[in-house]
Each structure stands twice: as C-alpha cells, then as structure tokens.
PDB file of C-alpha atoms in Angstrom:
ATOM      1  CA  MET A 214      -0.069   0.310   0.007  1.00 44.00           C
ATOM      2  CA  PHE A 215       2.735   2.570   1.295  1.00 44.00           C
ATOM      3  CA  ALA A 216       4.893   1.371  -2.063  1.00 48.00           C
ATOM      4  CA  VAL A 217       1.488   2.261  -4.177  1.00 40.00           C
ATOM      5  CA  MET A 218       1.542   5.938  -2.259  1.00 42.00           C
ATOM      6  CA  LYS A 219       4.570   6.371  -2.823  1.00 44.00           C
ATOM      7  CA  ARG A 220       4.783   5.978  -6.926  1.00 45.00           C
ATOM      8  CA  ILE A 221       1.379   7.778  -7.087  1.00 36.00           C
ATOM      9  CA  LEU A 222       3.221  10.685  -5.435  1.00 38.00           C
ATOM     10  CA  ALA A 223       6.435  10.601  -7.799  1.00 44.00           C
ATOM     11  CA  TYR A 224       4.460  10.602 -10.375  1.00 37.00           C
ATOM     12  CA  ALA A 225       2.516  13.716  -9.593  1.00 37.00           C
ATOM     13  CA  MET A 226       5.798  15.538  -8.466  1.00 41.00           C
ATOM     14  CA  GLU A 227       7.202  14.652 -11.868  1.00 41.00           C
ATOM     15  CA  HIS A 228       4.360  15.142 -14.196  1.00 36.00           C
ATOM     16  CA  LEU A 229       1.956  17.781 -12.528  1.00 36.00           C
ATOM     17  CA  GLY A 230       4.624  20.403 -11.989  1.00 39.00           C
ATOM     18  CA  GLY A 231       6.087  19.138  -8.476  1.00 39.00           C
ATOM     19  CA  ASN A 232       9.481  18.631  -9.738  1.00 41.00           C
ATOM     20  CA  ARG A 233      11.242  21.809 -10.080  1.00 39.00           C
ATOM     21  CA  SER A 234      14.491  20.515 -10.494  1.00 41.00           C
ATOM     22  CA  GLN A 235      14.785  22.144 -13.693  1.00 45.00           C
ATOM     23  CA  GLU A 236      14.072  25.177 -12.503  1.00 47.00           C
ATOM     24  CA  PRO A 237      16.481  27.686 -11.308  1.00 57.00           C
ATOM     25  CA  GLN A 238      16.464  28.406  -7.371  1.00 64.00           C
ATOM     26  CA  ILE A 239      15.176  31.669  -6.358  1.00 60.00           C
ATOM     27  CA  PRO A 240      18.712  33.488  -5.420  1.00 63.00           C
ATOM     28  CA  GLN A 241      19.505  35.734  -2.602  1.00 69.00           C
ATOM     29  CA  ILE A 242      17.815  39.091  -3.312  1.00 85.00           C
ATOM     30  CA  PRO A 243      19.036  41.012  -4.941  1.00 93.00           C
ATOM     31  CA  PRO A 244      20.411  38.446  -7.398  1.00 96.00           C
ATOM     32  CA  THR A 245      24.148  38.771  -8.564  1.00 96.00           C
ATOM     33  CA  VAL A 246      25.285  39.476 -12.173  1.00 97.00           C
ATOM     34  CA  SER A 247      26.478  35.887 -12.629  1.00 96.00           C
ATOM     35  CA  TRP A 248      23.536  34.338 -11.185  1.00 96.00           C
ATOM     36  CA  LEU A 249      21.058  36.523 -13.849  1.00 96.00           C
ATOM     37  CA  LEU A 250      23.430  35.972 -16.769  1.00 96.00           C
ATOM     38  CA  GLU A 251      23.679  31.912 -15.749  1.00 95.00           C
ATOM     39  CA  HIS A 252      19.556  32.160 -15.485  1.00 94.00           C
ATOM     40  CA  ARG A 253      18.977  34.720 -18.616  1.00 94.00           C
ATOM     41  CA  THR A 254      17.152  33.009 -20.633  1.00 92.00           C
ATOM     42  CA  ALA A 255      14.415  31.939 -17.686  1.00 92.00           C
ATOM     43  CA  ARG A 256      14.321  35.569 -16.739  1.00 93.00           C
ATOM     44  CA  SER A 257      14.492  37.483 -19.948  1.00 88.00           C
ATOM     45  CA  LYS A 258      10.836  38.348 -19.690  1.00 88.00           C
ATOM     46  CA  GLN A 259       9.875  37.753 -16.157  1.00 93.00           C
ATOM     47  CA  ILE A 260       9.108  40.362 -13.566  1.00 94.00           C
ATOM     48  CA  ALA A 261      12.234  41.319 -11.495  1.00 95.00           C
ATOM     49  CA  LEU A 262      12.829  39.895  -8.234  1.00 93.00           C
ATOM     50  CA  TYR A 263      13.491  42.651  -6.417  1.00 94.00           C
ATOM     51  CA  PRO A 264      10.260  43.681  -4.224  1.00 91.00           C
ATOM     52  CA  GLY A 265       9.083  47.112  -3.393  1.00 91.00           C
ATOM     53  CA  ARG A 266       7.705  50.250  -4.192  1.00 95.00           C
ATOM     54  CA  THR A 267      10.539  52.624  -3.380  1.00 96.00           C
ATOM     55  CA  PRO A 268      13.387  54.111  -5.385  1.00 97.00           C
ATOM     56  CA  THR A 269      15.690  51.683  -4.421  1.00 97.00           C
ATOM     57  CA  GLY A 270      13.514  48.899  -5.392  1.00 96.00           C
ATOM     58  CA  SER A 271      13.049  50.365  -8.572  1.00 97.00           C
ATOM     59  CA  LEU A 272      16.730  51.027  -9.213  1.00 98.00           C
ATOM     60  CA  TYR A 273      17.716  46.847  -8.384  1.00 97.00           C
ATOM     61  CA  ARG A 274      14.733  46.086 -10.934  1.00 97.00           C
ATOM     62  CA  MET A 275      16.537  48.022 -13.557  1.00 98.00           C
ATOM     63  CA  TYR A 276      19.814  46.359 -13.001  1.00 98.00           C
ATOM     64  CA  GLU A 277      17.979  42.969 -13.391  1.00 97.00           C
ATOM     65  CA  TYR A 278      16.613  44.351 -16.469  1.00 97.00           C
ATOM     66  CA  LEU A 279      19.881  45.497 -17.868  1.00 98.00           C
ATOM     67  CA  VAL A 280      21.802  42.654 -17.064  1.00 97.00           C
ATOM     68  CA  VAL A 281      19.280  39.906 -18.495  1.00 96.00           C
ATOM     69  CA  GLY A 282      18.686  41.902 -21.597  1.00 96.00           C
ATOM     70  CA  PHE A 283      14.947  42.662 -21.013  1.00 96.00           C
ATOM     71  CA  THR A 284      14.625  46.105 -22.566  1.00 95.00           C
ATOM     72  CA  ILE A 285      10.701  46.554 -22.576  1.00 95.00           C
ATOM     73  CA  GLY A 286      10.996  45.188 -18.976  1.00 96.00           C
ATOM     74  CA  LEU A 287      13.934  48.109 -18.195  1.00 97.00           C
ATOM     75  CA  ARG A 288      12.018  50.594 -20.263  1.00 96.00           C
ATOM     76  CA  SER A 289       8.915  50.420 -18.285  1.00 95.00           C
ATOM     77  CA  GLU A 290      10.605  50.384 -14.566  1.00 97.00           C
ATOM     78  CA  ILE A 291      12.146  53.600 -16.350  1.00 96.00           C
ATOM     79  CA  GLU A 292       8.628  54.629 -16.919  1.00 95.00           C
ATOM     80  CA  PHE A 293       7.222  54.086 -13.540  1.00 95.00           C
ATOM     81  CA  PHE A 294       9.830  55.835 -11.932  1.00 96.00           C
ATOM     82  CA  PHE A 295       9.171  59.008 -13.936  1.00 95.00           C
ATOM     83  CA  ASN A 296       5.776  58.963 -12.888  1.00 93.00           C
ATOM     84  CA  GLN A 297       6.665  59.171  -9.157  1.00 95.00           C
ATOM     85  CA  PRO A 298       7.530  62.766  -8.997  1.00 93.00           C
ATOM     86  CA  SER A 299       8.109  62.744  -5.667  1.00 95.00           C
ATOM     87  CA  TRP A 300      11.396  60.413  -6.295  1.00 97.00           C
ATOM     88  CA  ALA A 301      13.909  62.611  -7.348  1.00 97.00           C
ATOM     89  CA  VAL A 302      16.859  61.024  -9.116  1.00 98.00           C
ATOM     90  CA  SER A 303      19.616  63.032  -7.033  1.00 98.00           C
ATOM     91  CA  ALA A 304      17.868  61.873  -3.656  1.00 98.00           C
ATOM     92  CA  ILE A 305      17.817  58.102  -4.662  1.00 98.00           C
ATOM     93  CA  PRO A 306      19.599  56.798  -1.292  1.00 98.00           C
ATOM     94  CA  ASP A 307      22.806  55.315  -1.569  1.00 98.00           C
ATOM     95  CA  PRO A 308      22.266  51.581  -1.647  1.00 97.00           C
ATOM     96  CA  LYS A 309      25.842  50.709  -0.178  1.00 97.00           C
ATOM     97  CA  ASP A 310      26.150  47.411  -1.994  1.00 97.00           C
ATOM     98  CA  PRO A 311      28.259  45.305  -0.716  1.00 96.00           C
ATOM     99  CA  ASP A 312      28.765  43.298  -4.501  1.00 97.00           C
ATOM    100  CA  PRO A 313      31.226  45.454  -6.671  1.00 98.00           C
ATOM    101  CA  GLN A 314      29.495  44.278  -9.780  1.00 98.00           C
ATOM    102  CA  ARG A 315      26.086  45.327  -8.509  1.00 98.00           C
ATOM    103  CA  TYR A 316      27.121  48.646  -7.081  1.00 98.00           C
ATOM    104  CA  ALA A 317      28.855  49.520 -10.033  1.00 98.00           C
ATOM    105  CA  ILE A 318      26.074  48.677 -12.518  1.00 98.00           C
ATOM    106  CA  LEU A 319      23.602  51.263  -9.523  1.00 98.00           C
ATOM    107  CA  SER A 320      26.408  53.662 -10.062  1.00 98.00           C
ATOM    108  CA  ILE A 321      25.156  54.095 -13.598  1.00 98.00           C
ATOM    109  CA  LEU A 322      21.837  53.565 -13.697  1.00 98.00           C
ATOM    110  CA  PRO A 323      20.914  57.102 -12.245  1.00 98.00           C
ATOM    111  CA  TYR A 324      22.627  58.678 -15.185  1.00 98.00           C
ATOM    112  CA  TYR A 325      20.436  56.851 -17.714  1.00 98.00           C
ATOM    113  CA  LEU A 326      17.598  58.282 -15.691  1.00 98.00           C
ATOM    114  CA  CYS A 327      18.462  61.825 -15.735  1.00 98.00           C
ATOM    115  CA  LYS A 328      18.969  61.433 -19.839  1.00 97.00           C
ATOM    116  CA  ALA A 329      15.759  59.647 -20.251  1.00 96.00           C
ATOM    117  CA  PHE A 330      13.735  61.984 -18.051  1.00 96.00           C
ATOM    118  CA  ASN A 331      15.311  65.313 -18.540  1.00 96.00           C
ATOM    119  CA  ARG A 332      14.568  65.201 -22.611  1.00 95.00           C
ATOM    120  CA  LEU A 333      10.744  64.948 -21.753  1.00 92.00           C
ATOM    121  CA  ILE A 334      11.369  67.789 -19.114  1.00 93.00           C
ATOM    122  CA  GLU A 335      13.129  69.742 -21.447  1.00 91.00           C
ATOM    123  CA  ARG A 336      10.194  69.370 -24.288  1.00 87.00           C
ATOM    124  CA  GLY A 337       7.525  70.599 -21.727  1.00 84.00           C
ATOM    125  CA  LEU A 338       6.817  67.500 -19.912  1.00 85.00           C
ATOM    126  CA  PRO A 339       7.470  67.605 -16.418  1.00 85.00           C
ATOM    127  CA  ARG A 340       7.516  64.928 -13.957  1.00 87.00           C
ATOM    128  CA  GLY A 341       3.870  64.491 -12.721  1.00 77.00           C
ATOM    129  CA  SER A 342       2.166  65.104 -15.933  1.00 72.00           C
ATOM    130  CA  PRO A 343      -1.141  63.306 -16.843  1.00 64.00           C
ATOM    131  CA  GLY A 344      -1.078  60.327 -19.023  1.00 58.00           C
ATOM    132  CA  ILE A 345      -2.917  61.934 -21.436  1.00 58.00           C
ATOM    133  CA  ILE A 346      -2.554  65.510 -22.317  1.00 63.00           C
ATOM    134  CA  ALA A 347      -6.206  66.830 -23.585  1.00 58.00           C
ATOM    135  CA  GLY A 348      -6.479  69.660 -24.949  1.00 60.00           C
ATOM    136  CA  ASP A 349      -4.416  72.960 -25.423  1.00 66.00           C
ATOM    137  CA  GLU A 350      -5.229  74.746 -22.332  1.00 64.00           C
ATOM    138  CA  VAL A 351      -3.541  71.849 -20.604  1.00 59.00           C
ATOM    139  CA  GLU A 352      -0.198  72.067 -22.684  1.00 63.00           C
ATOM    140  CA  ARG A 353       0.107  75.426 -22.302  1.00 71.00           C
ATOM    141  CA  GLU A 354      -0.251  74.909 -19.132  1.00 70.00           C
ATOM    142  CA  LEU A 355       2.415  72.453 -18.385  1.00 67.00           C
ATOM    143  CA  ARG A 356       5.139  74.221 -20.751  1.00 69.00           C
ATOM    144  CA  SER A 357       4.465  77.230 -18.338  1.00 68.00           C
ATOM    145  CA  ARG A 358       6.186  75.373 -15.510  1.00 71.00           C
ATOM    146  CA  PRO A 359       9.712  76.018 -14.540  1.00 76.00           C
ATOM    147  CA  VAL A 360      12.004  73.435 -16.095  1.00 80.00           C
ATOM    148  CA  VAL A 361      13.502  71.279 -13.299  1.00 87.00           C
ATOM    149  CA  LEU A 362      16.093  68.617 -14.443  1.00 96.00           C
ATOM    150  CA  GLU A 363      17.246  66.040 -12.966  1.00 97.00           C
ATOM    151  CA  LYS A 364      20.765  65.306 -11.675  1.00 98.00           C
ATOM    152  CA  GLU A 365      22.686  62.640 -10.516  1.00 98.00           C
ATOM    153  CA  PRO A 366      22.847  61.486  -6.737  1.00 98.00           C
ATOM    154  CA  GLU A 367      26.283  62.282  -5.026  1.00 98.00           C
ATOM    155  CA  TRP A 368      27.122  58.979  -4.112  1.00 98.00           C
ATOM    156  CA  ALA A 369      27.243  57.308  -8.013  1.00 98.00           C
ATOM    157  CA  SER A 370      30.334  58.947  -9.033  1.00 97.00           C
ATOM    158  CA  LYS A 371      32.018  57.952  -5.717  1.00 98.00           C
ATOM    159  CA  VAL A 372      31.805  54.245  -6.815  1.00 98.00           C
ATOM    160  CA  SER A 373      34.986  53.113  -7.861  1.00 97.00           C
ATOM    161  CA  PRO A 374      35.569  51.104 -11.293  1.00 98.00           C
ATOM    162  CA  LEU A 375      36.018  47.579 -10.932  1.00 98.00           C
ATOM    163  CA  ALA A 376      39.564  46.340 -10.577  1.00 98.00           C
ATOM    164  CA  GLU A 377      38.302  43.124 -13.362  1.00 98.00           C
ATOM    165  CA  ARG A 378      36.557  43.855 -16.615  1.00 98.00           C
ATOM    166  CA  LEU A 379      33.124  42.644 -16.687  1.00 98.00           C
ATOM    167  CA  VAL A 380      31.358  41.580 -19.844  1.00 98.00           C
ATOM    168  CA  ILE A 381      27.941  41.641 -20.208  1.00 97.00           C
ATOM    169  CA  PRO A 382      27.151  39.912 -23.467  1.00 95.00           C
ATOM    170  CA  ARG A 383      24.349  40.533 -25.975  1.00 91.00           C
ATOM    171  CA  VAL A 384      20.903  38.679 -25.536  1.00 86.00           C
ATOM    172  CA  GLY A 385      21.979  36.012 -28.124  1.00 83.00           C
ATOM    173  CA  GLY A 386      25.842  35.567 -26.370  1.00 84.00           C
ATOM    174  CA  GLU A 387      27.837  37.581 -28.082  1.00 90.00           C
ATOM    175  CA  GLU A 388      30.152  40.197 -26.965  1.00 91.00           C
ATOM    176  CA  PRO A 389      28.910  43.767 -27.383  1.00 92.00           C
ATOM    177  CA  GLU A 390      30.435  45.121 -30.874  1.00 90.00           C
ATOM    178  CA  GLU A 391      32.820  48.147 -30.198  1.00 89.00           C
ATOM    179  CA  GLY A 392      30.807  50.757 -32.189  1.00 90.00           C
ATOM    180  CA  TYR A 393      27.787  50.088 -29.552  1.00 94.00           C
ATOM    181  CA  ILE A 394      29.580  49.840 -26.228  1.00 97.00           C
ATOM    182  CA  SER A 395      28.358  52.238 -23.331  1.00 97.00           C
ATOM    183  CA  GLU A 396      30.734  54.634 -22.495  1.00 97.00           C
ATOM    184  CA  ARG A 397      29.474  55.237 -18.993  1.00 97.00           C
ATOM    185  CA  PHE A 398      29.599  51.797 -18.229  1.00 98.00           C
ATOM    186  CA  MET A 399      33.039  51.778 -19.352  1.00 97.00           C
ATOM    187  CA  SER A 400      33.861  54.240 -17.057  1.00 97.00           C
ATOM    188  CA  LYS A 401      33.289  51.551 -14.268  1.00 98.00           C
ATOM    189  CA  ASN A 402      34.972  48.999 -16.340  1.00 98.00           C
ATOM    190  CA  ILE A 403      31.623  47.106 -17.300  1.00 98.00           C
ATOM    191  CA  VAL A 404      31.406  46.343 -21.163  1.00 98.00           C
ATOM    192  CA  ILE A 405      27.605  46.535 -22.245  1.00 97.00           C
ATOM    193  CA  GLU A 406      25.836  47.932 -24.932  1.00 96.00           C
ATOM    194  CA  GLU A 407      24.251  50.863 -24.548  1.00 96.00           C
ATOM    195  CA  PRO A 408      20.723  50.342 -23.188  1.00 96.00           C
ATOM    196  CA  HIS A 409      17.424  51.749 -24.715  1.00 94.00           C
ATOM    197  CA  VAL A 410      16.138  54.154 -21.882  1.00 95.00           C
ATOM    198  CA  LEU A 411      13.785  56.344 -23.698  1.00 89.00           C
ATOM    199  CA  PHE A 412       9.869  55.197 -23.179  1.00 84.00           C
ATOM    200  CA  VAL A 413       8.481  58.016 -25.058  1.00 73.00           C
TER     201      VAL A 413
END
C-alpha cells in the first residue's frame, strides 16, 4: 500500500509540476550578475525579483532587467520611476551594495534616468504630467511650469570602477560590438551595449 502511494506521489511530482529540479532556484535578493547571466533565458521576460515601491527597489529592478537584456522591462521600470514625481533622481539613497559588480551597475543607472527624464522635461513634459494631455490649455499649462532638470545623486560618481573587467553579453550571447558599447558603463570597467532607455 505504502509502495503504491509512494509511486503515485512520485508521478505527481514529476508530471504535475512538483518536480522543480529543472527550474532555477530563487537566489539571494538581489541576485548577483553571474546568477542573472546564468539564468538569462529563464529571466529574460519575467518580472524582476526585487520587491518594493521605493526608488531603491526600482533601481534594483532596472539592474536586473539590464543584465538579462529585457529592454521592455527596463523601459517600463524607468517610466514607472518617471511617474513618481516625488522621487528625485538626486535623492536616490546610496544602496551601499556589498557586491562590487552590482554596486558599479547601480551607480551608472541614475545617469540614464536623467538622460530619459530630462529629454521629456526639456520638451515641456515635467514629471507628474497626466498620462493623456487633452487640449491646448493643458499643454500650455505644462509648458509654463519651471524647467527642473534631474541630476545624478552624489554617491554615484564615488563608486569605484571594477578591478576586473565585467562583460555583459548581448541577448544572443555575443560580446558587444565596439561602436555600440556604453561609454558610461566603460567608465566603471563594464562592457555592455548602450541601453535603450527612452520610453516616449
């Protein structure tokens, strides 16, 4: 009797979703660069693992999307941050991440937030603007607001470059081509393609 039950349970585990040996185990949160690259295919179109509706939580989710090469996820998270007008980029707290690779990537991301946000702000679309601008009056009101550009937080420039070069391959596994490598990330000794961060 017990032998039969054991065989039934084993079958259920294998064929009904109980056998998780094929799935990547959930890593420490936040995951390391090496873990994300190792499980890139499984994570490439998944919601980032890092929780929380905070500037720091959002920054870590951007980090995950960047490393696995999920551009849509990255741009969506950047747009989400843009739509939190109380989250000034310059006020993002220093995460003081103990992992040098993660910390170096996190320190560059605010630059790209400023790049994406200031492009819109300079065009008369300040943070906190409505999703749909209905009518000339609303557009004139938005354009009349003071232009307040975003700035990087002070801690970002103080993060040291990596002692050993980190290469983040393209989604297909190839190394980034010379003309497409991000100069900003290279300043931290990270080789990665220039990320697509413009969401409008």
